[in-house]
Short mmCIF file of C-alpha atoms in Angstrom, two decimals:
data_model
loop_
_atom_site.label_atom_id
_atom_site.label_comp_id
_atom_site.label_asym_id
_atom_site.label_seq_id
_atom_site.Cartn_x
_atom_site.Cartn_y
_atom_site.Cartn_z
CA MET J 1 -129.17 -54.44 108.06
CA ASN J 2 -129.50 -53.97 104.34
CA SER J 3 -131.48 -56.80 101.83
CA ASN J 4 -128.64 -57.53 99.72
CA GLN J 5 -126.75 -58.90 102.81
CA SER J 6 -130.26 -60.72 103.42
CA LYS J 7 -130.86 -61.84 100.64
CA ALA J 8 -127.02 -63.58 100.36
CA ALA J 9 -127.83 -65.36 103.87
CA ARG J 10 -130.88 -67.13 102.17
CA PRO J 11 -130.52 -71.17 102.18
CA HIS J 12 -132.31 -72.31 98.91
CA LEU J 13 -133.61 -76.14 98.80
CA GLU J 14 -132.74 -78.07 95.57
CA PHE J 15 -135.54 -80.19 94.94
CA LEU J 16 -134.09 -83.67 93.61
CA SER J 17 -135.17 -85.19 90.24
CA VAL J 18 -138.33 -87.28 90.28
CA ARG J 19 -135.88 -89.86 89.14
CA ALA J 20 -134.22 -90.03 92.37
CA LEU J 21 -137.60 -90.28 93.86
CA LEU J 22 -138.66 -93.11 91.68
CA SER J 23 -135.09 -94.80 92.61
CA SER J 24 -136.18 -94.05 96.27
CA LEU J 25 -139.54 -95.46 96.00
CA VAL J 26 -138.03 -98.93 94.56
CA LEU J 27 -136.25 -99.44 98.09
CA PHE J 28 -140.59 -100.19 99.05
CA GLY J 29 -141.73 -101.76 96.42
CA GLY J 30 -143.32 -98.75 94.91
CA SER J 31 -146.09 -99.92 96.55
CA ALA J 32 -149.06 -97.68 98.31
CA ASN J 33 -148.96 -100.70 101.05
CA ALA J 34 -145.99 -99.98 102.37
CA ALA J 35 -143.80 -96.95 103.49
CA GLU J 36 -143.66 -94.16 100.82
CA ILE J 37 -141.85 -91.69 100.03
CA ILE J 38 -143.94 -88.16 99.36
CA GLN J 39 -141.13 -85.65 98.96
CA GLN J 40 -137.69 -85.15 98.89
CA PHE J 41 -135.39 -82.52 98.95
CA ARG J 42 -131.75 -81.47 100.17
CA GLN J 43 -131.28 -79.17 103.06
CA PRO J 44 -128.26 -77.39 102.09
CA GLU J 45 -125.39 -76.37 104.77
CA SER J 46 -125.46 -73.81 106.73
CA ARG J 47 -123.12 -71.27 108.96
CA ASP J 48 -123.45 -68.47 111.20
CA ALA J 49 -121.46 -65.29 110.80
CA THR J 50 -117.91 -66.67 112.83
CA GLY J 51 -118.18 -69.65 110.85
CA LYS J 52 -119.68 -71.94 112.96
CA LEU J 53 -121.94 -75.03 111.12
CA ILE J 54 -125.82 -74.59 112.65
CA VAL J 55 -127.17 -76.88 109.74
CA GLU J 56 -125.79 -79.85 108.13
CA GLU J 57 -125.96 -80.87 104.63
CA SER J 58 -128.39 -83.39 104.45
CA VAL J 59 -131.37 -85.24 102.09
CA VAL J 60 -134.48 -85.43 103.53
CA SER J 61 -137.17 -87.72 102.49
CA ILE J 62 -140.75 -87.18 103.85
CA ILE J 63 -142.47 -90.59 104.24
CA ASN J 64 -145.88 -91.87 105.13
CA CYS J 65 -146.42 -95.01 107.11
CA ASN J 66 -149.34 -96.23 105.85
CA GLY J 67 -148.46 -100.31 105.31
CA PRO J 68 -149.78 -102.95 106.59
CA GLY J 69 -149.13 -103.16 110.35
CA GLU J 70 -147.24 -99.53 110.46
CA ASN J 71 -148.54 -96.66 112.71
CA GLY J 72 -149.67 -94.33 109.29
CA GLY J 73 -147.42 -91.56 110.67
CA GLN J 74 -145.76 -89.16 108.43
CA PHE J 75 -141.80 -88.59 108.91
CA TYR J 76 -138.72 -87.07 107.67
CA ILE J 77 -135.65 -88.60 107.14
CA TYR J 78 -132.37 -86.86 107.21
CA GLN J 79 -129.38 -88.93 105.41
CA TYR J 80 -126.56 -86.48 106.29
CA VAL J 81 -123.93 -85.93 103.66
CA ASN J 82 -120.96 -85.08 104.92
CA ARG J 83 -120.73 -87.95 107.65
CA PRO J 84 -121.85 -91.19 108.55
CA GLY J 85 -125.89 -91.74 109.68
CA VAL J 86 -129.71 -91.46 109.13
CA ARG J 87 -132.00 -89.78 111.59
CA ALA J 88 -135.52 -90.57 111.98
CA ILE J 89 -137.97 -87.43 113.07
CA ARG J 90 -141.53 -87.07 113.81
CA PRO J 91 -143.09 -83.81 113.32
CA PRO J 92 -143.21 -81.25 115.24
CA ASP J 93 -140.19 -83.27 117.78
CA TRP J 94 -137.51 -82.16 115.62
CA SER J 95 -134.88 -81.84 118.67
CA GLN J 96 -135.84 -85.88 119.64
CA PRO J 97 -134.78 -88.39 116.87
CA ILE J 98 -136.84 -91.30 116.97
CA GLY J 99 -134.96 -94.08 119.10
CA GLY J 100 -132.57 -91.38 120.62
CA ARG J 101 -129.98 -91.91 117.67
CA ASP J 102 -129.33 -92.19 114.38
CA PHE J 103 -129.10 -95.32 112.22
CA ALA J 104 -126.60 -96.59 109.92
CA ALA J 105 -128.91 -97.26 107.03
CA PHE J 106 -131.47 -95.65 105.29
CA GLU J 107 -133.95 -98.85 106.05
CA GLU J 108 -132.95 -99.09 109.20
CA ALA J 109 -134.43 -95.49 110.27
CA VAL J 110 -137.41 -95.95 108.08
CA GLY J 111 -137.88 -99.36 109.85
CA ALA J 112 -138.04 -97.50 113.12
CA ALA J 113 -139.92 -94.58 112.56
CA CYS J 114 -142.54 -97.02 111.13
CA ALA J 115 -142.98 -99.51 113.70
CA PRO J 116 -145.74 -99.22 116.02
CA ALA J 117 -144.84 -98.28 119.23
CA SER J 118 -143.14 -95.40 117.70
CA ALA J 119 -146.36 -93.92 116.83
CA PRO J 120 -147.11 -90.79 119.05
CA GLY J 121 -150.51 -89.68 120.61
CA GLY J 122 -152.22 -86.53 120.50
CA PRO J 123 -152.11 -83.60 118.22
CA THR J 124 -149.91 -81.88 115.78
CA PRO J 125 -149.92 -78.40 114.77
CA GLY J 126 -151.86 -78.28 111.84
CA ALA J 127 -149.90 -80.15 108.37
CA PRO J 128 -146.46 -79.12 106.92
CA THR J 129 -146.25 -76.79 104.15
CA PRO J 130 -144.64 -78.30 101.01
CA ALA J 131 -141.39 -77.19 101.86
CA GLY J 132 -141.46 -78.79 104.97
CA CYS J 133 -142.71 -76.17 108.22
CA TRP J 134 -145.23 -77.65 110.46
CA GLY J 135 -146.47 -74.79 112.86
CA PHE J 136 -143.39 -72.30 113.28
CA SER J 137 -140.73 -75.03 113.31
CA GLY J 138 -138.84 -74.60 110.51
CA THR J 139 -136.04 -72.77 109.17
CA TRP J 140 -137.01 -69.18 107.32
CA SER J 141 -135.36 -66.52 105.49
CA ASP J 142 -136.55 -63.46 106.73
CA ASN J 143 -136.18 -59.76 105.31
CA ILE J 144 -134.55 -58.65 109.27
CA PHE J 145 -133.59 -61.74 110.59
CA GLY J 146 -131.99 -63.76 107.85
CA THR J 147 -132.03 -66.89 108.52
CA MET J 148 -134.16 -67.92 111.25
CA GLN J 149 -134.24 -71.67 112.38
CA LEU J 150 -137.10 -72.82 115.18
CA VAL J 151 -138.42 -75.67 117.02
CA GLN J 152 -142.16 -75.10 118.64
CA ILE J 153 -143.12 -77.63 121.20
CA GLY J 154 -146.35 -77.24 122.42
CA GLU J 155 -146.88 -73.49 122.61
CA SER J 156 -143.39 -72.55 123.14
CA ALA J 157 -141.12 -71.82 119.93
CA SER J 158 -137.40 -71.02 120.03
CA GLY J 159 -133.87 -70.87 118.01
CA THR J 160 -131.95 -68.94 116.51
CA TYR J 161 -131.50 -66.81 113.43
CA SER J 162 -127.94 -65.54 111.24
CA GLY J 163 -129.24 -61.86 111.21
CA THR J 164 -127.48 -59.42 108.56
CA THR J 165 -125.02 -58.02 110.79
CA SER J 166 -125.03 -60.45 114.48
CA PRO J 167 -126.45 -63.52 114.57
CA GLY J 168 -128.55 -64.16 117.96
CA ALA J 169 -131.03 -66.30 119.71
CA ILE J 170 -135.07 -65.72 119.52
CA ASN J 171 -138.25 -67.49 121.84
CA GLY J 172 -141.76 -67.11 122.29
CA LYS J 173 -144.84 -68.43 122.82
CA VAL J 174 -147.58 -69.53 119.88
CA THR J 175 -151.29 -68.60 120.74
CA GLY J 176 -153.09 -70.29 117.46
CA GLN J 177 -151.13 -68.91 114.52
CA ALA J 178 -149.05 -65.99 116.18
CA PHE J 179 -145.83 -66.07 117.86
CA ASP J 180 -145.15 -63.55 120.71
CA GLY J 181 -141.65 -63.35 122.04
CA THR J 182 -138.23 -62.05 122.48
CA TRP J 183 -135.21 -61.97 120.57
CA VAL J 184 -131.21 -61.15 121.66
CA SER J 185 -128.55 -60.70 119.40
CA ARG J 186 -124.81 -62.04 119.94
CA GLU J 187 -123.89 -58.26 121.05
CA GLY J 188 -126.45 -57.69 123.59
CA THR J 189 -128.83 -55.86 121.90
CA SER J 190 -132.56 -57.62 122.48
CA GLY J 191 -136.32 -56.55 121.50
CA THR J 192 -139.36 -58.00 120.86
CA VAL J 193 -141.22 -60.15 117.65
CA HIS J 194 -144.57 -60.46 116.74
CA LEU J 195 -145.60 -62.87 113.91
CA GLU J 196 -148.73 -64.48 112.14
CA LEU J 197 -148.69 -67.38 109.48
CA ARG J 198 -150.52 -66.33 106.57
CA GLY J 199 -152.02 -68.96 103.92
CA ASP J 200 -151.23 -72.30 104.23
CA GLY J 201 -148.28 -71.87 106.61
CA SER J 202 -145.68 -70.96 104.33
CA THR J 203 -145.51 -67.56 105.41
CA TYR J 204 -145.61 -64.91 108.16
CA GLU J 205 -145.47 -61.53 108.78
CA GLY J 206 -145.32 -59.18 111.88
CA GLU J 207 -143.53 -56.84 113.65
CA ALA J 208 -139.33 -56.25 115.44
CA SER J 209 -139.04 -53.96 117.86
CA THR J 210 -136.51 -52.45 119.83
CA THR J 211 -135.31 -49.25 121.62
CA GLY J 212 -136.24 -46.77 118.96
CA TRP J 213 -136.65 -48.70 116.11
CA GLY J 214 -139.52 -50.75 115.16
CA ASN J 215 -139.39 -52.73 111.80
CA LYS J 216 -142.04 -54.89 109.76
CA VAL J 217 -141.29 -58.44 109.32
CA SER J 218 -141.47 -61.35 107.04
CA GLY J 219 -140.80 -64.49 106.07
CA LYS J 220 -141.02 -67.45 104.24
CA CYS J 221 -140.56 -71.14 104.94
CA VAL J 222 -137.28 -72.81 103.09
CA GLY J 223 -136.72 -75.96 105.13
CA PRO J 224 -137.73 -77.84 108.08
CA PRO J 225 -135.73 -76.99 111.16
CA PRO J 226 -132.30 -79.28 111.24
CA ALA J 227 -132.65 -82.51 113.34
CA GLY J 228 -131.39 -82.78 116.63
#
């Protein structure tokens, strides 16, 4: 794997303009006493080494449901760019859309997310980073694994990576700020990986190894995991 290939595989988040953000806030009356968009960014399309679509292009809005009668939670609203549909997600349950489906309009998705019945109980693994990762859940740019997408549910985390020579799958266990697991490439190569979150949780460092090979790894959060 070479660094030039790895850099080419890394996605970027295109932050929307302040004007676009403010126009979205108008949907809720611009009031702090209603569902409020606190951040908005574009999640670019991503494909694996075979050209298979693994992340859909979407505009992601992070909202706080702090209005009267709302549940007080924070949700991610995915507005898909290349197909109809709007999805509401409550971190860290990235694979479970609110209501079990996509909605036809942004306002419908927000309403479903903020309804009192949709507020889940129990703790969540920390707060989201500015780029949208939540614990190990997120899209990461990694010097070895390329673009890696993980979903953490409780003490387990699993996902896929694009690699710089071969894509594959990764899964393991989370203990505090550490992830210990295994990776398997599409070609059948496998090994172990140990990652530790740093600072505010937007970066990690660790090691990846297989028989006769070991490398230091580092990654940076570049966005939330794909919804669904």
